[in-house]
Coordinates of C-alpha atoms in Angstrom, one line a residue:
M7 CA -0.4 -0.3 -0.2
I8 CA 1.7 3.4 -0.5
S9 CA 1.9 5.4 1.7
K10 CA -0.5 8.6 3.3
N11 CA 3.3 11.0 1.9
K12 CA 3.6 9.2 -1.1
I13 CA -0.1 10.1 -1.7
K14 CA -0.1 13.9 -0.8
L15 CA 3.5 14.7 -2.5
I16 CA 1.4 12.6 -5.7
R17 CA -1.6 15.1 -5.0
S18 CA 1.1 18.5 -4.2
L19 CA 1.7 18.3 -8.8
E20 CA -1.3 19.0 -9.5
T21 CA -0.6 22.7 -9.2
R22 CA 2.1 24.2 -10.8
K23 CA 4.0 25.5 -7.9
G24 CA 4.1 21.4 -6.4
R25 CA 5.4 20.4 -9.2
E26 CA 8.1 23.0 -9.4
K27 CA 8.4 22.4 -5.8
A28 CA 9.2 18.7 -5.9
G29 CA 10.8 18.9 -9.9
L30 CA 7.8 16.6 -9.9
F31 CA 5.9 15.7 -12.7
I32 CA 3.1 12.9 -12.8
A33 CA 1.9 10.8 -16.6
E34 CA -0.3 8.2 -16.1
G35 CA -1.1 5.5 -18.8
P36 CA 1.3 2.9 -20.8
K37 CA 1.3 4.5 -23.8
V38 CA 2.8 8.3 -21.6
V39 CA 4.6 6.1 -19.2
G40 CA 6.5 3.8 -21.1
D41 CA 7.2 6.6 -24.1
L42 CA 9.0 8.6 -21.2
Q43 CA 10.9 5.8 -19.8
T44 CA 12.1 5.6 -23.7
A45 CA 13.4 8.6 -24.4
G46 CA 15.3 8.9 -20.5
F47 CA 13.9 10.7 -18.4
H48 CA 14.1 9.1 -14.8
A49 CA 11.5 7.9 -12.5
E50 CA 11.1 8.9 -9.1
M51 CA 8.5 5.9 -8.8
I52 CA 5.8 3.7 -10.9
I53 CA 2.6 3.0 -9.3
D54 CA 1.1 0.0 -11.1
D55 CA -0.4 -1.7 -8.1
E56 CA -4.1 -1.1 -9.3
A57 CA -5.3 -0.3 -5.8
D58 CA -2.8 2.4 -5.3
V59 CA -3.6 4.0 -8.9
R60 CA -7.1 4.4 -7.5
L61 CA -5.9 6.4 -5.0
V62 CA -3.7 8.7 -6.8
T63 CA -4.4 9.0 -9.6
Q64 CA -6.0 12.1 -11.7
L65 CA -8.3 10.6 -14.3
Q66 CA -11.8 9.6 -14.3
H67 CA -11.2 6.9 -16.2
P68 CA -7.2 5.1 -14.7
Q69 CA -5.4 3.2 -17.0
G70 CA -3.2 0.8 -15.4
I71 CA -0.6 2.5 -14.4
V72 CA 1.2 6.3 -13.4
G73 CA 4.1 7.2 -13.6
I74 CA 6.0 10.2 -11.1
F75 CA 9.6 11.8 -13.2
H76 CA 11.6 14.3 -12.5
M77 CA 11.5 17.4 -14.7
P78 CA 13.8 18.3 -17.0
E79 CA 15.3 21.7 -17.2
M80 CA 13.6 23.3 -20.2
Y81 CA 12.0 26.4 -18.5
E82 CA 14.1 28.9 -20.2
S83 CA 16.0 29.1 -23.7
T84 CA 18.7 30.3 -26.4
A85 CA 16.7 31.1 -29.7
P86 CA 15.8 28.4 -32.3
D87 CA 17.5 26.8 -34.7
T88 CA 17.5 28.7 -37.4
S89 CA 18.1 25.9 -39.5
K90 CA 14.4 24.3 -39.1
L91 CA 11.1 25.6 -38.5
S92 CA 9.2 26.0 -34.4
L93 CA 6.6 26.9 -32.8
A94 CA 6.1 30.1 -30.4
L95 CA 2.9 29.6 -28.4
D96 CA 1.4 33.1 -27.4
G97 CA -0.5 32.9 -24.2
V98 CA -2.1 29.5 -25.3
Q99 CA -3.9 28.5 -21.6
D100 CA -5.8 26.1 -22.4
P101 CA -4.2 22.5 -21.0
G102 CA -6.0 20.4 -23.8
N103 CA -4.8 23.1 -26.4
V104 CA -1.0 22.8 -24.9
G105 CA -0.9 18.9 -25.0
T106 CA -2.4 18.8 -28.5
I107 CA -0.7 21.2 -29.7
I108 CA 2.4 19.3 -28.8
R109 CA 1.4 16.6 -29.9
I110 CA 0.8 18.1 -33.3
A111 CA 4.9 19.2 -33.3
D112 CA 5.7 15.9 -32.8
W113 CA 3.8 14.3 -35.6
F114 CA 5.0 17.2 -38.1
G115 CA 9.1 16.7 -36.7
I116 CA 8.7 19.9 -34.9
E117 CA 11.6 19.5 -31.8
E118 CA 11.3 22.9 -30.0
I119 CA 8.2 24.8 -28.8
Y120 CA 8.8 28.0 -27.4
C121 CA 5.8 29.5 -25.0
S122 CA 5.7 32.8 -23.1
R123 CA 5.3 32.4 -19.5
Q124 CA 1.6 33.0 -19.8
T125 CA 1.5 29.8 -21.7
A126 CA 0.2 26.9 -20.0
D127 CA 2.6 24.8 -18.0
C128 CA 3.3 22.1 -20.1
W129 CA 3.7 19.6 -17.0
S130 CA 0.4 19.7 -16.2
P131 CA -1.2 16.9 -15.6
K132 CA -3.6 17.7 -18.8
V133 CA -1.6 18.9 -20.3
V134 CA 0.8 15.5 -20.3
Q135 CA -1.6 13.8 -20.7
A136 CA -2.8 15.5 -24.2
T137 CA 0.3 15.4 -26.0
M138 CA 0.3 11.0 -25.2
G139 CA 3.4 10.4 -25.4
S140 CA 4.6 13.2 -27.3
I141 CA 6.2 15.1 -24.0
A142 CA 9.0 12.4 -24.5
R143 CA 10.4 14.0 -27.4
V144 CA 9.5 17.7 -28.3
K145 CA 11.4 20.5 -26.3
V146 CA 8.9 22.7 -24.7
H147 CA 11.3 26.0 -23.1
Y148 CA 9.5 29.0 -21.0
T149 CA 10.8 32.5 -22.3
D150 CA 9.6 35.5 -23.0
L151 CA 9.3 35.3 -26.6
E152 CA 9.3 39.4 -27.2
A153 CA 13.5 39.6 -26.9
L154 CA 14.0 35.8 -28.0
T155 CA 11.7 36.8 -31.5
D156 CA 13.8 40.2 -31.2
S157 CA 17.4 37.8 -31.0
L158 CA 16.1 36.3 -34.3
P159 CA 18.9 36.7 -37.9
D160 CA 17.1 40.1 -39.8
N161 CA 15.8 37.7 -42.3
F162 CA 14.5 34.9 -40.6
P163 CA 11.0 34.6 -40.9
V164 CA 8.6 34.8 -38.3
Y165 CA 5.1 33.6 -39.5
G166 CA 1.9 33.8 -37.1
T167 CA -1.7 33.0 -38.3
L168 CA -3.6 36.5 -38.6
L169 CA -7.1 37.6 -40.1
E170 CA -5.3 40.7 -42.0
G171 CA -2.7 37.9 -43.1
K172 CA -2.2 36.7 -46.6
D173 CA -3.9 33.2 -48.0
I174 CA -1.3 30.4 -46.2
Y175 CA -2.0 28.8 -49.8
Q176 CA -1.1 30.9 -51.8
S177 CA 2.7 32.2 -49.6
E178 CA 5.5 31.5 -50.1
L179 CA 7.2 29.2 -46.9
S180 CA 10.2 28.1 -45.8
G181 CA 11.5 25.3 -44.0
K182 CA 12.7 26.8 -41.3
G183 CA 11.7 29.2 -39.9
L184 CA 9.3 30.8 -35.9
I185 CA 5.4 29.9 -36.1
V186 CA 3.5 32.1 -33.5
M187 CA -0.1 30.6 -32.5
G188 CA -2.2 33.0 -30.4
N189 CA -4.5 33.0 -27.3
E190 CA -7.7 30.8 -27.6
G191 CA -9.3 34.3 -26.9
N192 CA -7.8 36.8 -28.6
G193 CA -5.3 35.9 -30.6
I194 CA -1.4 36.8 -30.6
T195 CA -0.5 39.6 -28.8
E196 CA 0.0 43.4 -29.9
A197 CA 3.9 43.2 -29.4
M198 CA 4.3 40.0 -31.0
R199 CA 2.2 41.2 -34.2
R200 CA 4.6 43.5 -34.4
R201 CA 7.5 41.0 -35.1
I202 CA 5.8 39.0 -37.5
T203 CA 7.4 39.0 -41.2
K204 CA 5.3 36.5 -42.5
P205 CA 1.0 36.8 -41.1
L206 CA -0.5 34.6 -42.7
L207 CA -4.1 33.6 -42.9
I208 CA -5.8 30.1 -43.3
P209 CA -8.9 30.7 -45.2
N210 CA -12.5 29.6 -44.9
Y211 CA -14.2 27.8 -47.8
P212 CA -16.7 28.7 -49.3
R213 CA -15.4 32.4 -49.8
G214 CA -17.6 35.4 -48.9
R215 CA -19.6 32.9 -46.9
E216 CA -20.7 33.6 -42.9
T217 CA -19.1 31.0 -40.9
A218 CA -17.6 30.4 -37.7
D219 CA -15.4 33.8 -36.3
S220 CA -12.1 31.3 -35.5
L221 CA -10.3 28.3 -35.6
N222 CA -9.4 26.5 -32.8
V223 CA -5.7 26.8 -32.3
A224 CA -4.6 23.4 -32.6
I225 CA -6.5 23.0 -35.4
A226 CA -5.6 25.9 -36.8
T227 CA -1.8 24.9 -36.0
A228 CA -2.6 21.3 -36.9
I229 CA -3.3 23.3 -40.3
T230 CA -0.1 25.5 -40.7
C231 CA 2.0 22.6 -39.9
A232 CA 0.3 20.7 -42.5
E233 CA 1.1 23.1 -44.9
F234 CA 4.3 23.9 -44.1
R235 CA 5.6 19.9 -44.2
R236 CA 3.2 19.8 -47.6
R237 CA 5.5 22.0 -48.8
M238 CA 8.6 20.9 -48.2
A239 CA 8.0 17.0 -49.3

């Protein structure tokens, strides 16, 4: 039987403060736990006893295994690799969206995501679960996005999806650059808008038809990444 102290520790990992104090995060399910172990994440403990899992699970339907892992040092970062394509999240606050975007990045071979400090914590249980193991392969950094963008070479493309952008299907796209995705309700901040050199628009169809005001940020990220990779194929 798992001890009360361990249960207390695991429950503290529900909050960002608790995770940062302990330097640990929680992952559940054989897929997520297995991917983290394969990627070399150090496990503080693995819980696979059915009764113990029920005591510590944060899922409505427990998946048989809970892993408590050490967080890597990823909260600060240097500038992106200018030979590759990277993502930047400017205040994306929904954990499900952040986790799904990490999974999308993994699918499309994008290895680095740079997040504003207003973006949801990638080590929260909901984000980790939504990544379905992709958190093991995508490096997520938290930093000052404005300063990060200002440090890039002048000719390095900074893309962003904006209503006043150019149709993505008619735009010139590169195999390198930084793609900025904004907050669910407010989009990209004004400060980051000023730093975007290649504004893009995902058009609705058919043109001129009354439709939804916007796309979910994770869906917009998937469409954008797919078009970049299609061009590079």
